[in-house]
Amino acid sequence: MRNFCRNVKPGLAASLLTAAFLLFPPAGNAEDQPVWRHGTSSIGEPKYKQGFARFDYVNPDAPKGGELRLSENGTFDTFNPILSKGEAASGVTSLVFDTLLKSAEDEITTAYGLLAEGVSYPDDISSASFRLRAEAKWADGKPVTPEDVVFSFEMVKQYNPLLSNYYRHVTSAEKTGERDVTFHFDEKNNHELPNILGQFPILPKHWWEGEDTQGKKRDISQTTLEPVMGSGPYKIASFQAGGSIRFELRDDYWAKNLNVNVGQYNFGVISYGFYGDRNVQFEAFRSGNVDFYQDNSASHWATAYDFPAMKDGRVIREEIENPLRATGIMQALVPNMRREKFKDPRVREALNYAFDFEDLNRNLAYNAYKRVDSYFWGTELASSALPEGREKAILEELKDKVPPEVFTTPYTNPVNGEPQKVRENLRKALDLFKEAGYELKGNRLVNAKTGEPFGFELLLSNPSFERTVMPFINSVKRIGIDARIRTVDDSQYTNRVRSFDYDMIYGIWAQTLVPGNEQLDYWGSSSVNQQGSRNYAGISDPAIDELIRKVIFAPNREELIATTRALDRVLLAHHFVVPLFYSKSVRVAYWNQLAHLKELPYYSTGFPDSWWSKNATPK
């Protein structure tokens, strides 16, 4: 389950709902009354009881004010928060718009009421109802209504393929009371559906159906650079198209004192600058024009922080493990199986033998990374060794549909790093290509029947990735593959990935500890031709589809773990990707006018919501 509404939020809102607490005491016959829950949790009961004052990880006395200057790589051309086309502006969805529920960052996939004061659903989970807060208001003072929720959901399903697939089992939404809206499902006992409905941005129907300042009727199906209106804590105060955005904290924000918001949204201004190059972006941070920088390069982290502000303490560096405590990572080179050349699993496996992780990690990353060997790497959901117990029983139910090696051979990545091992693995790669119908002619790898050379283009969105993938490109060239790198601008990259117009990309999937409906979007057959889906590899496999359904409908935690490990094992056995590497901590640097509590949220950096500026005025 993924949170689509809060940018870079580990501890994403949840699935597998369990009993929470009554928001309103029932009157009359309890069987006739809905049970309104103030929060939902995937594992056990929600930590925070009905009427809680605030989250534990916030500073309720944090001063309000000051400016947070952030940077983004790339550009933007729209403020529309739901559209799947264009380059969406950073911060708009998370700062301008509220959602029905809000995630807690010190619990595993648990959410509490934001726009909605309660959620209710029947025992068979054939529907879910949300009751809006009477005090919820748009920035223009008008109330948030069930009609707004219905409108938002219908627009999301119509104009965003990714979210349409995510909510594919939600058939309709309707107003069922003065402040109530009910969603109907086409299947029962999908425990995740009520919770993930708390995640999409709620839009003001009257604003989108109205006219702009020029008297032109607005069109939600199109990109727009008109500052959009929401019910959230910030408003768009100013911008330069493609270059910068300035958000200002709304003093009249309806939920500024709500328990889920206490101690948060502390910056008076949050501004974003957009940069076309990561080096220029870092220079802006180093020179003091940007306040916060997340560094994703181990070598850069090790070598680039010798400037005066770092030495005298004005810049602080931290490596924070919190966001990855509940996040499984698969970062990989992803061949597109919609291309005929990548359909044979032996071809894909051969490419993995040509990837020398050990040399890259030693020479480019200061040995800072670990090789990824699971689609749920770093969590208890990752498969290992040979299947046993319930996991083995699940796989045996699909014995004729899964690769036989899932029962006999634990998945491991090839080990390189030494000249002899490199030579042996390249020979193994050539053997696999030969089995798949290829042969070396001179110094070129060609199809033995057609004579067509084997080659591919690796599509990138950022020049900074080139240094990482170039050793792989050089390695496959040694076995006669015509491999090339093509780096394009963000807009072109986004459009090509949405339409699956690539041979190979550098991809990443982040998993929660409670996987669910998003697995359909990652590797389900229903998403293979759904433009905008994250089925980047083009996976369409009946056994994987069945395992995804077992994950979604797992009745308890033990079954979920066993089923997810089985899914992981089958995905690995098909060699859909060339696994790369990752770190178990997030590296951040920031100027010392920013502050946070000593104890960050257990599953998050808490940035920027619960941080504050020392330049702000205390209460």
Coordinates of C-alpha atoms in Angstrom, one line a residue:
M1 CA 0.0 0.0 0.0
R2 CA 1.4 3.4 -1.1
N3 CA 0.6 6.9 0.1
F4 CA 0.1 9.0 -3.0
C5 CA -0.6 12.2 -1.2
R6 CA 2.4 12.9 1.0
N7 CA 5.7 13.3 -0.7
V8 CA 8.5 10.9 0.3
K9 CA 6.6 9.6 3.3
P10 CA 7.8 6.3 4.8
G11 CA 5.4 4.8 7.2
L12 CA 2.7 4.9 4.4
A13 CA -1.0 4.7 5.2
A14 CA -2.2 1.2 5.6
S15 CA -4.0 -1.9 4.8
L16 CA -5.3 -4.9 6.8
L17 CA -7.6 -2.9 9.0
T18 CA -8.2 -4.1 12.5
A19 CA -10.5 -3.0 15.3
A20 CA -10.0 0.6 16.4
F21 CA -12.1 2.7 18.7
L22 CA -15.6 4.1 18.5
L23 CA -15.8 7.7 17.6
F24 CA -19.5 7.9 18.6
P25 CA -21.3 5.6 21.0
P26 CA -24.1 3.7 19.2
A27 CA -27.7 4.4 20.0
G28 CA -30.4 1.8 19.8
N29 CA -29.7 -1.6 18.3
A30 CA -26.0 -2.0 17.9
E31 CA -26.4 -4.2 14.8
D32 CA -28.3 -1.3 13.1
Q33 CA -25.6 1.3 13.9
P34 CA -22.3 1.8 12.1
V35 CA -19.1 1.5 14.1
W36 CA -17.2 4.8 13.5
R37 CA -13.5 4.4 14.0
H38 CA -11.2 7.3 14.6
G39 CA -8.1 5.4 13.3
T40 CA -7.1 2.3 11.3
S41 CA -4.1 0.1 11.8
S42 CA -2.6 -2.8 9.9
I43 CA -1.0 -4.5 12.9
G44 CA -2.9 -4.6 16.1
E45 CA -4.8 -1.6 17.3
P46 CA -3.9 2.0 16.7
K47 CA -1.4 3.4 19.2
Y48 CA -3.3 6.6 19.8
K49 CA -6.6 6.4 21.6
Q50 CA -9.8 8.2 20.8
G51 CA -9.3 11.9 21.7
F52 CA -5.5 11.9 21.7
A53 CA -3.8 15.3 22.0
R54 CA -1.0 14.9 19.4
F55 CA 1.5 12.5 18.0
D56 CA 4.4 11.7 20.3
Y57 CA 7.1 12.7 17.7
V58 CA 6.2 16.3 17.4
N59 CA 7.1 19.4 19.4
P60 CA 3.8 21.1 20.4
D61 CA 5.8 24.2 21.2
A62 CA 7.6 24.5 17.9
P63 CA 7.7 28.1 16.8
K64 CA 5.8 29.0 13.6
G65 CA 7.5 31.1 11.0
G66 CA 10.8 31.3 9.1
E67 CA 11.4 30.1 5.6
L68 CA 12.4 26.6 4.4
R69 CA 14.2 26.8 1.0
L70 CA 14.2 23.4 -0.8
S71 CA 15.5 22.3 -4.2
E72 CA 14.3 19.8 -6.8
N73 CA 16.0 18.4 -9.8
G74 CA 14.0 19.0 -13.0
T75 CA 11.2 21.3 -13.7
F76 CA 7.3 21.5 -13.6
D77 CA 4.5 22.6 -15.8
T78 CA 1.3 21.9 -13.8
F79 CA -0.3 22.4 -10.4
N80 CA -3.0 19.9 -11.2
P81 CA -2.7 17.3 -8.3
I82 CA -4.3 14.3 -10.0
L83 CA -3.4 14.4 -13.7
S84 CA -1.1 11.8 -15.1
K85 CA 0.4 14.1 -17.8
G86 CA 2.8 16.9 -17.5
E87 CA 5.5 17.5 -14.8
A88 CA 3.7 18.0 -11.5
A89 CA 5.1 20.7 -9.2
S90 CA 6.7 19.5 -6.0
G91 CA 4.8 20.2 -2.8
V92 CA 1.4 21.0 -4.2
T93 CA -0.3 17.8 -3.3
S94 CA 1.1 17.5 0.2
L95 CA 0.9 21.2 1.2
V96 CA -2.2 22.5 -0.5
F97 CA -4.6 19.5 -0.2
D98 CA -5.9 17.5 2.7
T99 CA -6.9 13.9 2.6
L100 CA -9.6 12.0 4.4
L101 CA -7.0 10.3 6.7
K102 CA -3.4 11.1 7.8
S103 CA -0.6 8.6 8.4
A104 CA 1.2 8.3 11.8
E105 CA 4.9 8.2 11.3
D106 CA 5.7 6.2 14.4
E107 CA 3.4 3.3 13.5
I108 CA 3.4 0.7 10.7
T109 CA 0.8 1.8 8.2
T110 CA -1.6 3.4 10.6
A111 CA -3.8 6.4 9.8
Y112 CA -6.1 8.8 11.7
G113 CA -8.9 11.1 10.7
L114 CA -8.1 14.4 9.0
L115 CA -10.9 15.6 6.8
A116 CA -12.9 12.6 8.0
E117 CA -13.7 12.3 11.7
G118 CA -14.6 8.6 11.3
V119 CA -14.6 5.7 9.0
S120 CA -17.0 2.7 9.1
Y121 CA -17.4 -0.5 7.1
P122 CA -19.4 -3.7 7.4
D123 CA -17.9 -7.0 8.5
D124 CA -17.6 -8.3 4.9
I125 CA -15.9 -5.0 3.8
S126 CA -18.2 -4.6 0.9
S127 CA -18.2 -0.8 1.3
A128 CA -16.7 1.9 3.4
S129 CA -18.2 5.2 4.7
F130 CA -16.4 8.3 5.8
R131 CA -18.0 11.1 7.9
L132 CA -16.5 14.5 7.2
R133 CA -15.7 17.0 10.0
A134 CA -18.2 19.8 10.2
E135 CA -15.4 22.3 10.6
A136 CA -13.5 21.3 7.5
K137 CA -13.2 24.2 5.2
W138 CA -11.7 25.2 1.8
A139 CA -9.3 28.2 1.6
D140 CA -12.3 30.3 0.4
G141 CA -14.2 29.5 3.6
K142 CA -16.7 27.1 2.0
P143 CA -17.3 23.7 3.7
V144 CA -15.8 20.5 2.4
T145 CA -18.7 18.3 1.4
P146 CA -19.5 14.8 0.4
E147 CA -20.0 16.1 -3.1
D148 CA -16.3 17.2 -3.1
V149 CA -15.2 13.8 -2.1
V150 CA -17.3 12.1 -4.8
F151 CA -16.1 14.5 -7.4
S152 CA -12.4 14.0 -6.4
F153 CA -12.7 10.2 -6.5
E154 CA -14.4 10.2 -9.9
M155 CA -11.8 12.6 -11.4
V156 CA -8.9 10.5 -9.9
K157 CA -10.3 7.4 -11.5
Q158 CA -10.9 9.1 -14.8
Y159 CA -7.7 11.0 -15.3
N160 CA -5.0 9.1 -13.4
P161 CA -4.3 5.6 -14.7
L162 CA -2.1 4.7 -11.8
L163 CA -4.7 5.6 -9.2
S164 CA -7.5 4.1 -11.4
N165 CA -5.7 0.8 -11.2
Y166 CA -5.1 1.2 -7.5
Y167 CA -8.8 1.8 -6.8
R168 CA -10.0 -0.7 -9.5
H169 CA -12.2 -2.6 -7.0
V170 CA -13.9 0.6 -5.8
T171 CA -16.9 0.8 -8.2
S172 CA -18.6 4.0 -7.0
A173 CA -18.8 6.8 -4.4
E174 CA -22.1 8.4 -3.3
K175 CA -23.3 10.9 -0.7
T176 CA -25.1 8.9 2.0
G177 CA -25.7 11.6 4.6
E178 CA -25.2 15.3 5.3
R179 CA -21.5 14.7 6.0
D180 CA -21.2 11.1 4.9
V181 CA -19.8 9.6 1.7
T182 CA -19.8 5.8 1.0
F183 CA -17.6 3.9 -1.4
H184 CA -18.9 0.6 -2.8
F185 CA -16.6 -2.3 -3.8
D186 CA -17.0 -5.1 -6.3
E187 CA -15.3 -7.7 -4.0
K188 CA -15.5 -8.5 -0.3
N189 CA -12.9 -8.8 2.4
N190 CA -10.3 -6.7 0.8
H191 CA -9.0 -5.3 4.1
E192 CA -6.9 -2.6 2.5
L193 CA -9.6 -0.8 0.5
P194 CA -11.2 1.3 3.3
N195 CA -7.8 2.6 4.4
I196 CA -6.3 3.5 1.0
L197 CA -9.4 5.5 0.2
G198 CA -8.1 7.9 2.9
Q199 CA -5.1 8.8 0.7
F200 CA -6.2 10.6 -2.5
P201 CA -6.3 14.4 -2.5
I202 CA -9.8 15.9 -1.9
L203 CA -10.5 18.7 -4.4
P204 CA -13.0 21.6 -4.3
K205 CA -15.7 20.7 -6.8
H206 CA -17.0 24.2 -7.0
W207 CA -13.6 25.7 -7.8
W208 CA -12.7 23.2 -10.6
E209 CA -16.2 23.7 -12.2
G210 CA -15.9 27.5 -11.9
E211 CA -14.0 30.1 -14.0
D212 CA -10.5 31.4 -13.6
T213 CA -9.6 35.1 -13.2
Q214 CA -9.8 35.5 -17.0
G215 CA -13.4 34.2 -17.1
K216 CA -12.3 30.9 -18.7
K217 CA -13.9 27.7 -17.4
R218 CA -11.4 25.5 -15.7
D219 CA -10.7 22.0 -17.1
I220 CA -9.5 19.4 -14.6
S221 CA -8.4 17.1 -17.6
Q222 CA -5.7 19.6 -18.5
T223 CA -2.5 20.8 -17.0
T224 CA -2.7 24.3 -15.4
L225 CA -0.4 26.8 -13.9
E226 CA -3.2 28.7 -12.2
P227 CA -2.5 28.4 -8.4
V228 CA -4.9 25.8 -7.3
M229 CA -7.1 26.1 -4.1
G230 CA -7.3 23.4 -1.5
S231 CA -8.1 22.8 2.2
G232 CA -4.5 22.2 3.3
P233 CA -2.1 24.2 5.4
Y234 CA -0.4 26.1 2.6
K235 CA -1.3 28.2 -0.4
I236 CA 0.6 28.9 -3.6
A237 CA 1.8 32.5 -3.1
S238 CA 3.9 32.9 -6.2
F239 CA 5.9 31.0 -8.8
Q240 CA 8.1 31.3 -11.8
A241 CA 7.0 28.7 -14.4
G242 CA 9.3 25.7 -14.3
G243 CA 11.8 27.5 -12.0
S244 CA 10.4 28.1 -8.5
I245 CA 7.4 28.0 -6.2
R246 CA 6.6 29.8 -3.0
F247 CA 4.1 28.3 -0.5
E248 CA 2.8 30.4 2.4
L249 CA 1.3 29.0 5.6
R250 CA -2.3 29.8 5.9
D251 CA -3.2 31.4 9.3
D252 CA -6.9 30.5 8.6
Y253 CA -6.1 26.8 8.0
W254 CA -9.1 25.0 9.5
A255 CA -7.2 22.1 10.9
K256 CA -4.1 23.9 12.4
N257 CA -5.1 22.8 15.9
L258 CA -6.3 19.3 15.0
N259 CA -4.6 16.6 17.0
V260 CA -3.0 15.0 13.9
N261 CA -1.5 18.4 12.9
V262 CA -0.3 19.7 16.3
G263 CA 3.4 20.6 16.2
Q264 CA 3.5 20.3 12.4
Y265 CA 3.5 22.7 9.4
N266 CA 5.8 25.0 11.3
F267 CA 7.5 26.9 8.5
G268 CA 5.9 30.2 7.5
V269 CA 7.2 29.8 4.0
I270 CA 8.3 26.8 2.0
S271 CA 9.9 27.5 -1.3
Y272 CA 11.2 25.2 -4.0
G273 CA 13.9 26.0 -6.6
F274 CA 14.2 23.7 -9.6
Y275 CA 17.6 22.8 -11.1
G276 CA 18.5 20.9 -14.3
D277 CA 21.7 19.5 -12.9
R278 CA 22.5 17.8 -9.5
N279 CA 25.9 19.5 -9.3
V280 CA 24.3 23.0 -9.6
Q281 CA 21.7 21.9 -7.1
F282 CA 24.3 21.0 -4.6
E283 CA 26.2 24.2 -5.2
A284 CA 23.1 26.1 -4.3
F285 CA 22.9 24.2 -1.0
R286 CA 26.6 24.7 -0.3
S287 CA 26.4 28.4 -0.9
G288 CA 23.5 28.8 1.5
N289 CA 20.7 29.4 -1.0
V290 CA 19.1 26.0 -0.2
D291 CA 18.5 24.8 3.4
F292 CA 18.3 21.0 3.1
Y293 CA 19.9 18.4 0.8
Q294 CA 19.3 14.7 0.6
D295 CA 22.4 13.1 -0.8
N296 CA 21.9 9.8 -2.8
S297 CA 25.5 9.4 -3.8
A298 CA 27.8 7.6 -1.5
S299 CA 30.9 8.9 -3.2
H300 CA 29.6 12.5 -3.1
W301 CA 28.7 12.1 0.6
A302 CA 32.2 10.9 1.3
T303 CA 34.1 13.6 -0.6
A304 CA 32.0 16.8 -1.2
Y305 CA 31.5 18.2 2.3
D306 CA 34.8 19.9 3.0
F307 CA 33.6 23.4 2.6
P308 CA 33.9 26.0 5.4
A309 CA 30.2 25.9 6.6
M310 CA 30.6 22.2 7.2
K311 CA 33.8 22.5 9.1
D312 CA 32.5 25.3 11.4
G313 CA 29.2 23.6 12.2
R314 CA 26.8 25.8 10.2
V315 CA 26.0 22.7 8.1
I316 CA 24.9 19.5 9.9
R317 CA 25.0 16.0 8.4
E318 CA 23.0 13.0 9.5
E319 CA 22.5 9.4 8.4
I320 CA 19.0 8.4 9.4
E321 CA 17.9 4.8 9.3
N322 CA 14.3 5.6 10.4
P323 CA 12.6 5.8 6.9
L324 CA 14.0 2.4 5.9
R325 CA 12.9 0.5 9.0
A326 CA 9.6 -0.2 7.4
T327 CA 10.5 0.1 3.8
G328 CA 11.6 -2.7 1.5
I329 CA 13.6 -1.6 -1.6
M330 CA 14.1 -3.0 -5.0
Q331 CA 16.4 -0.7 -7.0
A332 CA 17.3 -2.3 -10.4
L333 CA 18.0 -2.0 -14.0
V334 CA 14.7 -2.9 -15.6
P335 CA 14.6 -4.5 -19.1
N336 CA 11.2 -3.9 -20.8
M337 CA 9.8 -7.3 -21.7
R338 CA 7.4 -5.6 -24.1
R339 CA 10.5 -5.7 -26.3
E340 CA 10.9 -9.2 -27.9
K341 CA 14.7 -9.3 -27.1
F342 CA 14.0 -9.4 -23.4
K343 CA 11.2 -12.0 -23.2
D344 CA 13.6 -14.9 -22.7
P345 CA 14.5 -15.2 -18.9
R346 CA 18.0 -16.5 -19.9
V347 CA 18.7 -13.2 -21.6
R348 CA 17.7 -11.2 -18.5
E349 CA 19.7 -13.5 -16.2
A350 CA 22.8 -13.2 -18.4
L351 CA 22.7 -9.4 -18.0
N352 CA 22.9 -9.9 -14.2
Y353 CA 26.1 -11.9 -14.6
A354 CA 27.6 -9.0 -16.4
F355 CA 27.0 -6.5 -13.6
D356 CA 30.1 -6.1 -11.4
F357 CA 28.6 -4.7 -8.2
E358 CA 31.7 -5.4 -6.1
D359 CA 34.0 -3.3 -8.3
L360 CA 31.4 -0.5 -8.5
N361 CA 30.9 -0.5 -4.7
R362 CA 34.6 -0.4 -4.0
N363 CA 35.7 2.2 -6.5
L364 CA 32.7 4.5 -6.8
A365 CA 30.8 4.1 -3.6
Y366 CA 33.4 3.7 -0.8
N367 CA 31.8 0.3 0.0
A368 CA 28.7 2.1 1.3
Y369 CA 26.1 -0.1 -0.4
K370 CA 24.7 -3.6 -0.1
R371 CA 23.5 -5.6 -3.1
V372 CA 19.7 -5.9 -3.3
D373 CA 18.5 -9.5 -3.4
S374 CA 14.8 -9.2 -2.8
Y375 CA 11.9 -7.2 -3.9
F376 CA 11.3 -6.5 -0.2
W377 CA 14.9 -6.1 0.7
G378 CA 15.7 -5.2 4.2
T379 CA 12.4 -6.4 5.7
E380 CA 11.0 -9.5 7.3
L381 CA 9.0 -10.0 4.0
A382 CA 12.2 -10.9 2.0
S383 CA 12.5 -14.5 1.0
S384 CA 15.8 -16.4 1.8
A385 CA 17.2 -19.9 1.6
L386 CA 14.7 -22.5 0.5
P387 CA 10.9 -22.2 1.1
E388 CA 9.6 -23.9 4.2
G389 CA 6.3 -24.3 6.1
R390 CA 3.4 -22.2 4.9
E391 CA 5.5 -20.5 2.2
K392 CA 6.4 -23.8 0.7
A393 CA 2.7 -25.0 0.8
I394 CA 1.6 -21.9 -1.0
L395 CA 4.2 -22.4 -3.8
E396 CA 3.3 -26.1 -4.1
E397 CA -0.3 -25.0 -4.9
L398 CA 1.2 -23.3 -7.9
K399 CA 3.9 -25.9 -8.7
D400 CA 3.1 -26.2 -12.4
K401 CA 3.0 -22.5 -12.9
V402 CA 6.2 -21.3 -11.2
P403 CA 9.9 -21.8 -12.1
P404 CA 11.0 -25.2 -10.6
E405 CA 14.1 -23.6 -9.1
V406 CA 12.0 -21.8 -6.4
F407 CA 12.0 -25.2 -4.7
T408 CA 15.6 -26.2 -5.3
T409 CA 17.8 -23.1 -5.6
P410 CA 17.9 -20.1 -3.3
Y411 CA 18.2 -16.8 -5.2
T412 CA 21.7 -15.3 -5.1
N413 CA 23.2 -12.6 -7.2
P414 CA 26.5 -13.4 -9.1
V415 CA 29.6 -12.2 -7.2
N416 CA 32.3 -10.4 -9.2
G417 CA 35.0 -8.0 -8.0
E418 CA 38.0 -10.1 -9.0
P419 CA 39.4 -10.6 -12.6
Q420 CA 38.9 -14.3 -12.5
K421 CA 35.3 -14.1 -11.2
V422 CA 34.5 -11.4 -13.8
R423 CA 35.8 -13.7 -16.6
E424 CA 33.9 -16.7 -15.3
N425 CA 30.6 -14.7 -15.0
L426 CA 31.0 -13.2 -18.5
R427 CA 31.4 -16.7 -19.9
K428 CA 28.3 -17.8 -18.0
A429 CA 26.5 -14.8 -19.5
L430 CA 27.5 -15.9 -23.0
D431 CA 26.4 -19.5 -22.3
L432 CA 23.0 -18.2 -21.3
F433 CA 22.8 -16.1 -24.4
K434 CA 23.7 -19.1 -26.5
E435 CA 20.9 -21.2 -24.9
A436 CA 18.6 -18.3 -25.8
G437 CA 19.6 -18.5 -29.4
Y438 CA 22.5 -16.0 -29.7
E439 CA 26.1 -16.4 -30.8
L440 CA 29.2 -14.3 -31.1
K441 CA 30.2 -13.3 -34.6
G442 CA 33.4 -11.5 -34.5
N443 CA 33.0 -9.1 -31.7
R444 CA 29.2 -8.9 -32.0
L445 CA 26.4 -10.9 -30.2
V446 CA 23.8 -11.7 -32.8
N447 CA 20.6 -13.8 -33.1
A448 CA 21.8 -17.1 -34.5
K449 CA 18.8 -17.4 -36.9
T450 CA 18.3 -13.8 -38.1
G451 CA 21.8 -12.3 -37.6
E452 CA 20.3 -9.3 -35.9
P453 CA 22.7 -7.8 -33.3
F454 CA 21.6 -7.8 -29.7
G455 CA 21.6 -4.3 -28.3
F456 CA 19.7 -2.0 -26.1
E457 CA 19.4 1.7 -24.9
L458 CA 19.4 2.4 -21.2
L459 CA 17.1 5.5 -20.7
L460 CA 18.1 7.9 -17.9
S461 CA 16.6 11.1 -16.6
N462 CA 19.6 12.5 -14.9
P463 CA 23.3 12.7 -15.9
S464 CA 24.4 11.9 -12.4
F465 CA 23.2 8.3 -13.0
E466 CA 25.6 7.8 -15.9
R467 CA 28.6 7.3 -13.7
T468 CA 26.8 4.5 -11.9
V469 CA 25.7 2.6 -15.0
M470 CA 28.7 3.1 -17.2
P471 CA 30.6 0.2 -15.8
F472 CA 27.7 -2.1 -16.6
I473 CA 27.5 -0.7 -20.1
N474 CA 31.2 -1.3 -20.6
S475 CA 30.9 -4.8 -19.2
V476 CA 28.1 -6.0 -21.6
K477 CA 30.1 -4.5 -24.5
R478 CA 32.8 -7.0 -23.7
I479 CA 30.5 -9.8 -24.7
G480 CA 29.4 -8.1 -28.0
I481 CA 26.3 -6.3 -26.9
D482 CA 25.6 -2.9 -28.5
A483 CA 24.6 -1.0 -25.3
R484 CA 24.1 2.7 -25.1
I485 CA 23.0 5.3 -22.6
R486 CA 20.5 8.0 -23.4
T487 CA 19.9 10.8 -20.9
V488 CA 16.9 12.9 -21.6
D489 CA 15.1 15.8 -19.9
D490 CA 12.6 15.1 -17.1
S491 CA 9.5 15.8 -19.3
Q492 CA 10.6 13.5 -22.1
Y493 CA 11.7 10.8 -19.6
T494 CA 8.3 10.9 -17.8
N495 CA 6.4 10.6 -21.0
R496 CA 8.5 7.8 -22.3
V497 CA 8.2 5.8 -19.1
R498 CA 4.5 6.4 -18.9
S499 CA 4.1 5.0 -22.4
F500 CA 6.7 2.2 -21.9
D501 CA 8.8 3.6 -24.7
Y502 CA 12.2 2.3 -23.6
D503 CA 14.4 -0.7 -23.7
M504 CA 15.7 -0.5 -20.2
I505 CA 15.4 2.0 -17.3
Y506 CA 16.9 2.6 -13.9
G507 CA 13.9 1.8 -11.6
I508 CA 13.0 1.6 -8.0
W509 CA 10.0 0.2 -6.0
A510 CA 9.5 1.0 -2.3
Q511 CA 7.4 -1.5 -0.3
T512 CA 5.7 -1.1 3.0
L513 CA 5.5 -3.9 5.6
V514 CA 1.9 -4.4 4.6
P515 CA 1.9 -4.9 0.8
G516 CA -1.5 -4.9 -0.8
N517 CA -3.3 -3.5 -3.8
E518 CA -0.3 -1.7 -5.2
Q519 CA 1.2 -5.0 -6.1
L520 CA -1.3 -5.2 -9.0
D521 CA 0.2 -2.0 -10.3
Y522 CA 3.8 -3.2 -9.9
W523 CA 3.6 -6.7 -11.5
G524 CA 0.0 -7.6 -12.2
S525 CA -1.2 -8.6 -15.6
S526 CA -4.0 -6.0 -15.4
S527 CA -1.3 -3.2 -15.4
V528 CA 1.0 -4.5 -18.1
N529 CA -0.7 -2.4 -20.8
Q530 CA -2.0 0.4 -18.4
Q531 CA 0.0 3.5 -19.4
G532 CA 1.3 5.2 -16.3
S533 CA 1.5 2.0 -14.3
R534 CA 4.6 1.0 -12.4
N535 CA 4.8 -2.4 -14.1
Y536 CA 8.0 -1.2 -15.7
A537 CA 9.2 -4.6 -16.6
G538 CA 6.1 -5.7 -18.5
I539 CA 5.2 -8.6 -16.2
S540 CA 2.2 -10.7 -17.0
D541 CA 2.2 -14.1 -15.3
P542 CA -0.8 -16.1 -14.0
A543 CA 1.0 -17.5 -11.0
I544 CA 2.2 -14.0 -10.0
D545 CA -1.4 -12.7 -10.4
E546 CA -2.6 -15.5 -8.1
L547 CA 0.1 -14.7 -5.5
I548 CA -0.8 -11.0 -5.6
R549 CA -4.5 -11.9 -4.8
K550 CA -3.3 -14.1 -1.9
V551 CA -1.3 -11.1 -0.6
I552 CA -4.2 -8.8 -0.8
F553 CA -6.6 -11.2 0.9
A554 CA -4.2 -12.6 3.5
P555 CA -6.4 -13.0 6.6
N556 CA -3.6 -12.5 9.2
R557 CA 0.0 -11.4 9.5
E558 CA 1.5 -14.8 9.4
E559 CA -0.3 -15.6 6.1
L560 CA 0.7 -12.2 4.7
I561 CA 4.4 -12.8 5.4
A562 CA 4.4 -16.3 3.9
T563 CA 2.5 -15.2 0.8
T564 CA 4.7 -12.2 0.3
R565 CA 7.8 -14.2 0.6
A566 CA 6.4 -16.7 -2.0
L567 CA 5.7 -13.8 -4.3
D568 CA 9.2 -12.4 -3.8
R569 CA 10.7 -15.8 -4.6
V570 CA 8.8 -16.2 -7.8
L571 CA 9.6 -12.7 -9.0
L572 CA 13.3 -13.3 -8.4
A573 CA 13.3 -16.7 -10.1
H574 CA 12.0 -15.0 -13.4
H575 CA 15.0 -12.7 -13.4
F576 CA 12.8 -9.7 -14.4
V577 CA 15.4 -7.2 -13.3
V578 CA 19.1 -6.7 -12.7
P579 CA 19.2 -5.9 -9.0
L580 CA 21.4 -3.0 -8.0
F581 CA 22.2 -1.8 -4.5
Y582 CA 20.9 0.4 -1.7
S583 CA 21.9 1.9 1.7
K584 CA 20.1 1.2 5.0
S585 CA 20.1 4.9 5.9
V586 CA 19.1 8.2 4.4
R587 CA 21.8 10.8 4.1
V588 CA 20.7 14.4 4.8
A589 CA 22.6 17.7 5.2
Y590 CA 21.0 20.9 6.4
W591 CA 21.9 24.4 7.6
N592 CA 21.8 24.8 11.4
Q593 CA 18.9 27.2 11.4
L594 CA 16.7 24.1 10.9
A595 CA 15.8 22.1 14.0
H596 CA 14.0 18.9 15.0
L597 CA 13.5 16.8 18.1
K598 CA 16.3 14.5 19.1
E599 CA 14.0 11.5 18.6
L600 CA 12.6 11.5 15.1
P601 CA 9.5 9.5 14.2
Y602 CA 10.4 5.9 14.3
Y603 CA 9.6 5.3 10.6
S604 CA 10.4 8.7 9.1
T605 CA 12.7 11.7 9.1
G606 CA 9.7 13.8 9.9
F607 CA 10.8 16.3 7.3
P608 CA 9.5 18.9 6.7
D609 CA 6.2 18.6 8.6
S610 CA 7.6 18.3 12.2
W611 CA 10.8 20.3 11.8
W612 CA 11.0 24.0 12.5
S613 CA 13.1 27.1 11.9
K614 CA 15.2 28.6 14.7
N615 CA 14.6 32.0 13.0
A616 CA 10.9 31.7 13.8
T617 CA 9.3 33.5 16.7
P618 CA 8.5 31.2 19.7
K619 CA 5.0 31.0 21.0

